[in-house]
PDB file of C-alpha atoms in Angstrom:
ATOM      1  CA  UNK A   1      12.179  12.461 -48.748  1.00 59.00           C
ATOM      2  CA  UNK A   2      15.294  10.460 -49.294  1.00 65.00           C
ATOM      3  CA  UNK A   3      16.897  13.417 -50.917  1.00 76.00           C
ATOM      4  CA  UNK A   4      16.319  15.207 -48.168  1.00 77.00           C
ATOM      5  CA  UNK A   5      17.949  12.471 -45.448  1.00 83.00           C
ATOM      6  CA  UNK A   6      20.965  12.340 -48.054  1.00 84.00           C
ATOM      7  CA  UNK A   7      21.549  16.082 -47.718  1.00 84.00           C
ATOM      8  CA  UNK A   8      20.556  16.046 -44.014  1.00 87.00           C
ATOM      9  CA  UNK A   9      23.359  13.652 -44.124  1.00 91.00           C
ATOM     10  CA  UNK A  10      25.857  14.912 -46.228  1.00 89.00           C
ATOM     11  CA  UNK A  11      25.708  18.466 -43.996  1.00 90.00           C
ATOM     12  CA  UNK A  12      26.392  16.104 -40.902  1.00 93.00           C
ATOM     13  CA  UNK A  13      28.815  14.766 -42.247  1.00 93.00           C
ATOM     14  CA  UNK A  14      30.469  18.270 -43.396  1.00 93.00           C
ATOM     15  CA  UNK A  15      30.157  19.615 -40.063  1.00 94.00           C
ATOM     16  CA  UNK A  16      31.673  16.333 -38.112  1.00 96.00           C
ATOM     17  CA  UNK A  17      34.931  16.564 -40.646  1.00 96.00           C
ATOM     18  CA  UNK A  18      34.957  20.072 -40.111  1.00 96.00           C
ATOM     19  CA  UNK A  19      34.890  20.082 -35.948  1.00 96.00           C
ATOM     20  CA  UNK A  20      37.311  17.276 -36.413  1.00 97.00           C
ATOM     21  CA  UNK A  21      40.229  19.011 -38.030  1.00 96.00           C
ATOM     22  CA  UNK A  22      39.277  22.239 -35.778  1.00 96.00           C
ATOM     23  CA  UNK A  23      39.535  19.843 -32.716  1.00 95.00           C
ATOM     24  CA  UNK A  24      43.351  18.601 -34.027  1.00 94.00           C
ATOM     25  CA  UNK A  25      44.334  22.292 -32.626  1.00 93.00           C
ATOM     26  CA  UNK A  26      43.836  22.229 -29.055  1.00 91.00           C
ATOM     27  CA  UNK A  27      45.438  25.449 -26.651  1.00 92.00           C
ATOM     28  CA  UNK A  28      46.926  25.077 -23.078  1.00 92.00           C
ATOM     29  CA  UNK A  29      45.599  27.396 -20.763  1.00 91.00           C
ATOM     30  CA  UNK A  30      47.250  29.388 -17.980  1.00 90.00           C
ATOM     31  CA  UNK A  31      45.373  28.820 -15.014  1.00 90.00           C
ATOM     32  CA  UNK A  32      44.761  25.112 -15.425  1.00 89.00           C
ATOM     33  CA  UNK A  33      46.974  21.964 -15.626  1.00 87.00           C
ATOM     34  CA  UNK A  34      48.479  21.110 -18.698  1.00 85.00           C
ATOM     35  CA  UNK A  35      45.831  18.115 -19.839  1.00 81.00           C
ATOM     36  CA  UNK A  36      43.192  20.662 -19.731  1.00 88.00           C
ATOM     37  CA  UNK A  37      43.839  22.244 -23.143  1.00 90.00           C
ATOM     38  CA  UNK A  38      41.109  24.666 -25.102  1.00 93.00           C
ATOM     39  CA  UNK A  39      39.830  23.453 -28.509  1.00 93.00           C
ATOM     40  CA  UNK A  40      36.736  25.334 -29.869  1.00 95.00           C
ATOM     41  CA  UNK A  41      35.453  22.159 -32.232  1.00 96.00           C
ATOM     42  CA  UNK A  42      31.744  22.685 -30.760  1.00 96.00           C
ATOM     43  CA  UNK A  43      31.597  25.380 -32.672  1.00 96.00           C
ATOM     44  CA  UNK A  44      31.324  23.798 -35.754  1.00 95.00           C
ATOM     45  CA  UNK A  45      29.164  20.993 -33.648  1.00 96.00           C
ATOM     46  CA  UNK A  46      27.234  23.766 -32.484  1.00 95.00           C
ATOM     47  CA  UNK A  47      26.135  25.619 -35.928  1.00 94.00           C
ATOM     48  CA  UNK A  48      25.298  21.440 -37.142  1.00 94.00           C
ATOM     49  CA  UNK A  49      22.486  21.735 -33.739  1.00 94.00           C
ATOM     50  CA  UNK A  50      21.360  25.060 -34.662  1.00 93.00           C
ATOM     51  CA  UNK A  51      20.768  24.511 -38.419  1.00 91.00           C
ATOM     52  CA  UNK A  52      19.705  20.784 -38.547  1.00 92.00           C
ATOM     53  CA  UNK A  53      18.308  20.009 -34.633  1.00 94.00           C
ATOM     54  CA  UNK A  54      19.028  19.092 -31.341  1.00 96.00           C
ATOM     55  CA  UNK A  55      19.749  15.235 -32.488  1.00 96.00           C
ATOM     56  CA  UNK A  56      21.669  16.346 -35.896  1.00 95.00           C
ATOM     57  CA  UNK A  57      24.637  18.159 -33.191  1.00 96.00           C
ATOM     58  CA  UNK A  58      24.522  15.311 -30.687  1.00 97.00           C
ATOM     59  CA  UNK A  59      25.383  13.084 -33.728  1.00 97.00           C
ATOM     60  CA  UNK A  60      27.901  15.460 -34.997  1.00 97.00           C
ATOM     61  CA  UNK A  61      29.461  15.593 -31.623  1.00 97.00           C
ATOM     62  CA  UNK A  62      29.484  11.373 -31.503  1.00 97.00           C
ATOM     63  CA  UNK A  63      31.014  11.441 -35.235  1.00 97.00           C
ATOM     64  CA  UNK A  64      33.841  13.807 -34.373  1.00 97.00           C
ATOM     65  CA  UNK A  65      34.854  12.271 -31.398  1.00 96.00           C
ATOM     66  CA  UNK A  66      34.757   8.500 -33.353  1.00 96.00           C
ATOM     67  CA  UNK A  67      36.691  10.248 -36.205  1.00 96.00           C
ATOM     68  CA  UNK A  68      39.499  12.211 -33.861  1.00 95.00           C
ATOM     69  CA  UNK A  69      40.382   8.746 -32.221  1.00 94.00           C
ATOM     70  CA  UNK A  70      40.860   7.231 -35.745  1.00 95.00           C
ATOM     71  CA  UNK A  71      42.800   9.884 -36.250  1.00 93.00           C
ATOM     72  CA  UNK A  72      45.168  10.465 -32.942  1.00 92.00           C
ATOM     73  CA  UNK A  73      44.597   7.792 -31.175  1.00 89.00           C
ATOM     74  CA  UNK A  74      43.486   8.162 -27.040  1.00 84.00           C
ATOM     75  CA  UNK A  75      46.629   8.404 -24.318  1.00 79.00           C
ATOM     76  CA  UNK A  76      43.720   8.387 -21.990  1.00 79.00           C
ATOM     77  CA  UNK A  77      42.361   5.005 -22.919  1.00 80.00           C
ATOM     78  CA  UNK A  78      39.222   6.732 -24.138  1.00 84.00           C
ATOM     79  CA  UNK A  79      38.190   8.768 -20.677  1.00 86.00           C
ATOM     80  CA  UNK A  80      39.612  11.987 -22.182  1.00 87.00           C
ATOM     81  CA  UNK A  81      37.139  11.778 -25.113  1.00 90.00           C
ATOM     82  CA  UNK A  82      34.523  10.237 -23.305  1.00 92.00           C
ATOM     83  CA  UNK A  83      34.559  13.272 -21.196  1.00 92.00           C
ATOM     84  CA  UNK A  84      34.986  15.227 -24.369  1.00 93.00           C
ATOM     85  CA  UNK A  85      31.991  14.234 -25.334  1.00 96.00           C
ATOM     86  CA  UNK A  86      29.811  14.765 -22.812  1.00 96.00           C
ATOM     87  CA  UNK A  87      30.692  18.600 -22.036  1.00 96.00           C
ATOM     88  CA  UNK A  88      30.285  18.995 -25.592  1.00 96.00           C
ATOM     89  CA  UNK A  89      26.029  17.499 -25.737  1.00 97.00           C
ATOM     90  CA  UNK A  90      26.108  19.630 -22.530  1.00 97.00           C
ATOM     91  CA  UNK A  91      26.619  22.603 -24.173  1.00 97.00           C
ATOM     92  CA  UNK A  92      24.979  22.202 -27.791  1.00 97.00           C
ATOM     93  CA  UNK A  93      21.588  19.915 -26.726  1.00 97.00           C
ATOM     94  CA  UNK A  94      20.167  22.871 -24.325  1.00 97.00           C
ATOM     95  CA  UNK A  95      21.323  25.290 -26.877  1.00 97.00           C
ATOM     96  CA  UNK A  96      19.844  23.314 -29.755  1.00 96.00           C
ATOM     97  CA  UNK A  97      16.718  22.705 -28.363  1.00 97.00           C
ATOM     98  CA  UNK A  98      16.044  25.847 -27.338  1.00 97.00           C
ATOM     99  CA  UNK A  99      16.944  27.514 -30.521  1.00 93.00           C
ATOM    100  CA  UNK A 100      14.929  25.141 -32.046  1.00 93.00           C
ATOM    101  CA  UNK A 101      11.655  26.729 -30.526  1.00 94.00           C
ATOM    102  CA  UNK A 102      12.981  30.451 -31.011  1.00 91.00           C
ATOM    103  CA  UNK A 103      14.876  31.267 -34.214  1.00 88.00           C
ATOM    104  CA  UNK A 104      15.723  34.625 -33.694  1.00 88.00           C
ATOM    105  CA  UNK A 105      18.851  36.301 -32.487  1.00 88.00           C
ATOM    106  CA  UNK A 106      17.656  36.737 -28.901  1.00 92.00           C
ATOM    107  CA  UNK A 107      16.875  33.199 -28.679  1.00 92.00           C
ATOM    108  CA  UNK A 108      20.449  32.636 -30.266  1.00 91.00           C
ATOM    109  CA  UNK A 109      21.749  34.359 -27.617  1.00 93.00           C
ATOM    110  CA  UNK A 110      19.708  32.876 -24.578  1.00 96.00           C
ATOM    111  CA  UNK A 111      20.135  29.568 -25.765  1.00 96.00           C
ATOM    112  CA  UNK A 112      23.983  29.844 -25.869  1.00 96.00           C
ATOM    113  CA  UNK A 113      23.559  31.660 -22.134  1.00 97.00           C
ATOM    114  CA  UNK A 114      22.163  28.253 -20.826  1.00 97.00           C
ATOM    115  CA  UNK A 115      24.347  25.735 -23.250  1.00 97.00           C
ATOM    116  CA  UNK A 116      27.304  27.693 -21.070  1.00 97.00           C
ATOM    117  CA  UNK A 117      25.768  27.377 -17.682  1.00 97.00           C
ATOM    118  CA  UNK A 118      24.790  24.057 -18.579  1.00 98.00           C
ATOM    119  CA  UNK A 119      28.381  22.919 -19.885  1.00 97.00           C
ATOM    120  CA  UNK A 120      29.809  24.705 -16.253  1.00 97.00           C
ATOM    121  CA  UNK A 121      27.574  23.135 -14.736  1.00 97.00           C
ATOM    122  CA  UNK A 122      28.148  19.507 -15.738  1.00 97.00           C
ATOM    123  CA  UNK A 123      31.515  20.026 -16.798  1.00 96.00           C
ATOM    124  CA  UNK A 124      32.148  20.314 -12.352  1.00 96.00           C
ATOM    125  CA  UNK A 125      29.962  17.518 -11.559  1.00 96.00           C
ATOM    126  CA  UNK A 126      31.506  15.343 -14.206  1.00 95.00           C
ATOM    127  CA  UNK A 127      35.087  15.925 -12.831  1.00 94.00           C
ATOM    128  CA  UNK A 128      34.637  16.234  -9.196  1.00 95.00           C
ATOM    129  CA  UNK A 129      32.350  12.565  -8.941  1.00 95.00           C
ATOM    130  CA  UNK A 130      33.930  10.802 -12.202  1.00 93.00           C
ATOM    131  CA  UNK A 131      36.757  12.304 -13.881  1.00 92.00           C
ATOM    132  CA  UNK A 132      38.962  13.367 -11.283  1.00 91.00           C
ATOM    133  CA  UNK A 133      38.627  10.047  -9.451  1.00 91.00           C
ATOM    134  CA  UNK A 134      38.992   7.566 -12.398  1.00 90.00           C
ATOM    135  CA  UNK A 135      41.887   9.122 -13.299  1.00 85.00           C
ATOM    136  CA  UNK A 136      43.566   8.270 -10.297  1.00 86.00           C
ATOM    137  CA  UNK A 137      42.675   4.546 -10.583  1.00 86.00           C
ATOM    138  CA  UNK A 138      43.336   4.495 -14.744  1.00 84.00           C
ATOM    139  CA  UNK A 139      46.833   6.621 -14.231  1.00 82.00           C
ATOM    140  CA  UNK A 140      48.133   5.668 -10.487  1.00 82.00           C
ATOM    141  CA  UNK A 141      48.046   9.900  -9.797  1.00 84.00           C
ATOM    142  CA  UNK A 142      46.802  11.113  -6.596  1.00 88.00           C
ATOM    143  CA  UNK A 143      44.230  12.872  -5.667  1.00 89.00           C
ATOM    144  CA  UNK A 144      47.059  15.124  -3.407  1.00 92.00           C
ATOM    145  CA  UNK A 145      49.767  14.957  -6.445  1.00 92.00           C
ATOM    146  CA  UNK A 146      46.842  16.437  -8.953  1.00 90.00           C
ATOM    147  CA  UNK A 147      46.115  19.207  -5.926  1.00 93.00           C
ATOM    148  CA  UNK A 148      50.066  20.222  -6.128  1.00 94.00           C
ATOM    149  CA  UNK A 149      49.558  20.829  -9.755  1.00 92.00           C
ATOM    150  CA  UNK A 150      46.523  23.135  -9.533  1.00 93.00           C
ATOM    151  CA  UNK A 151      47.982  24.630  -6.346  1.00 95.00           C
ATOM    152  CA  UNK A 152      51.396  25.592  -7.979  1.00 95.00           C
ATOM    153  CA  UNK A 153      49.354  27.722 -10.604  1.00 93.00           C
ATOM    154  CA  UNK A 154      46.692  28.726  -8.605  1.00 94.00           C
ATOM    155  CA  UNK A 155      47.188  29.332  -4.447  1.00 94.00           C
ATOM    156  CA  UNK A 156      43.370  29.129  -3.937  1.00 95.00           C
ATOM    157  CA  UNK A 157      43.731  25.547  -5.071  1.00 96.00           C
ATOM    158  CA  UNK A 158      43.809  23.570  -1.822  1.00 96.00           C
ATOM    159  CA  UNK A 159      41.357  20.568  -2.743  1.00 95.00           C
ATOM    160  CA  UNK A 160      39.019  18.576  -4.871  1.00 95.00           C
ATOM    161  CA  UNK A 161      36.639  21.234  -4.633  1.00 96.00           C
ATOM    162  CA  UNK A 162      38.852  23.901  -4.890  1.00 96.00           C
ATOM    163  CA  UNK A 163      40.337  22.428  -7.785  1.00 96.00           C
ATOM    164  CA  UNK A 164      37.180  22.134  -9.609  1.00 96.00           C
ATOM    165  CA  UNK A 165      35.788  25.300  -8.845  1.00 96.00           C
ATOM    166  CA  UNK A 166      39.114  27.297  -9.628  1.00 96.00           C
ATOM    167  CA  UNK A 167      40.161  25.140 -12.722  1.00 95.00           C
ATOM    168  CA  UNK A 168      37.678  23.765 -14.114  1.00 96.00           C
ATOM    169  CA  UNK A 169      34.937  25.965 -13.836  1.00 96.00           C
ATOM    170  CA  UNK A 170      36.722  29.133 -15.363  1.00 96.00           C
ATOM    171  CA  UNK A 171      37.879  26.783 -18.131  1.00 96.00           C
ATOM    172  CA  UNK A 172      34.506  25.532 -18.864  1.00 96.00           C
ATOM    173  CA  UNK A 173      33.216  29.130 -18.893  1.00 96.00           C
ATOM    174  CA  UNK A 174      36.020  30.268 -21.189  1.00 96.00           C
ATOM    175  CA  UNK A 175      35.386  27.147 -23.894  1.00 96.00           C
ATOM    176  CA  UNK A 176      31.832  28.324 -23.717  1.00 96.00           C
ATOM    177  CA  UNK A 177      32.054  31.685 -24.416  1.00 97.00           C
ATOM    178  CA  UNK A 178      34.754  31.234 -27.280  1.00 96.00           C
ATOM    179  CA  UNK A 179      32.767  28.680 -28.582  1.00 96.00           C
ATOM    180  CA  UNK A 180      29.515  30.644 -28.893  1.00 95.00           C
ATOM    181  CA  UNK A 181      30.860  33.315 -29.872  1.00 95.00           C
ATOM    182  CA  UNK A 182      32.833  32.383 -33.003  1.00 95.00           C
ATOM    183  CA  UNK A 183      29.495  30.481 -33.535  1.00 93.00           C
ATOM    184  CA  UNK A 184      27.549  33.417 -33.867  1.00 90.00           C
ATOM    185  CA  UNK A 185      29.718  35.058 -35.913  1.00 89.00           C
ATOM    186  CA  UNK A 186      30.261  31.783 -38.343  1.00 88.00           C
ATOM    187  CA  UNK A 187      26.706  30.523 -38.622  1.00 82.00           C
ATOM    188  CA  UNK A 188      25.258  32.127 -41.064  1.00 79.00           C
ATOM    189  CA  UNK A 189      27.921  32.305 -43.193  1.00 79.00           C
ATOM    190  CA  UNK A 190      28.709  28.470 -43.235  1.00 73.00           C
ATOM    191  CA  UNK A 191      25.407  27.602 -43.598  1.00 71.00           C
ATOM    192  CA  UNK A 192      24.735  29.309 -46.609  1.00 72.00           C
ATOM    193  CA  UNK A 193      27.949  28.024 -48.269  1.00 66.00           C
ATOM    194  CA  UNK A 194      26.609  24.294 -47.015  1.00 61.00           C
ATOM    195  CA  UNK A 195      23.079  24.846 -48.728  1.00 64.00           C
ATOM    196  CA  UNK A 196      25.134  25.882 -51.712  1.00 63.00           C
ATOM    197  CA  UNK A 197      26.875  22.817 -51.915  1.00 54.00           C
ATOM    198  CA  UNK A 198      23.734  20.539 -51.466  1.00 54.00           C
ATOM    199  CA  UNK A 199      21.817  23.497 -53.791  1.00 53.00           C
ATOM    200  CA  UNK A 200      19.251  23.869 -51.420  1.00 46.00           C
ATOM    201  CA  UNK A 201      17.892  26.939 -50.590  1.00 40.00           C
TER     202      UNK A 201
END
């Protein structure tokens, strides 16, 4: 039994280092503001849900956010990762779970379907009631100067709403399909190199 938690563990552990140093490389995207930048760490976070449970890639998640701010440091006092954090449970917990009650490639694919709706989903509600709002308090920027931004990259982007819907939602839906996809084609390969190193088969 207590070999078992060790290796449960030490593949935690593995995965949160790994999604770490993946989430050090983060991409600017065209249709967004420049602090929304692409990083595909829940991969990594992902294949830890899939392989060890729903709880095992929350706690991955919590570990590789803890370990990039030891690393880098916040320049958003925290919010940025905070937020970080919860599109990323958004997207692996439904996945995870679901997985968790059908191991097979369909349910693979079903469960990502619904970790990516689910991630869009909160990702919106997340910035148009908290994000979006504490940021102008935390950073003095308003709500008008952050509708400029959007607007000079996108024309649609007249508003809050706008904003969310035409930023943030494509970006959420872009993160999520990256994400699952280098997932699917990763997972089985990294998890049999994992159960090498722990020699479990």
């Amino acid at each position: 039994m207590k070999t078992a938690r060790l290796i449960r563990l030490l593949h935690i552990s593995i995965f949160s280092a790994m999604a770490t140093v993946v989430m050090l490389f983060k991409i600017p995207v065209f249709f967004a503001p420049g602090f929304y930048k692409l990083d595909v760490s829940e991969a990594i976070v992902l294949i830890s849900g899939f392989s060890l449970g729903p709880l095992a890639g929350v706690t991955t998640e919590a570990v590789k956010i803890l370990l990039f701010i030891l690393i880098k440091g916040s320049s958003s006092l925290g919010v940025g990762q905070f937020a970080d954090f919860i599109m990323g449970v958004a997207l692996v917990l439904p996945s995870a779970i679901i997985y968790k009650k059908y191991r097979t490639f369909k349910g693979a694919v079903v469960s990502m379907i619904v970790g990516i709706l689910s991630l869009t989903i909160v990702s919106s509600a997340v910035n148009y009631f908290l994000l979006i709002p504490l940021y102008e308090k935390l950073f003095s920027i308003s709500e008008s100067s952050l509708i400029a931004i959007g607007n000079s990259l996108n024309p649609f982007i007249i508003d809050r709403f706008t904003f969310v819907l035409f930023a943030v939602c494509p970006f959420n839906l872009l993160k999520g399909i990256s994400v699952c996809t280098i997932s699917l084609l990763l997972y089985k390969k990294l998890t049999a190199v994992l159960n090498k190193i722990s020699k479990v088969n």
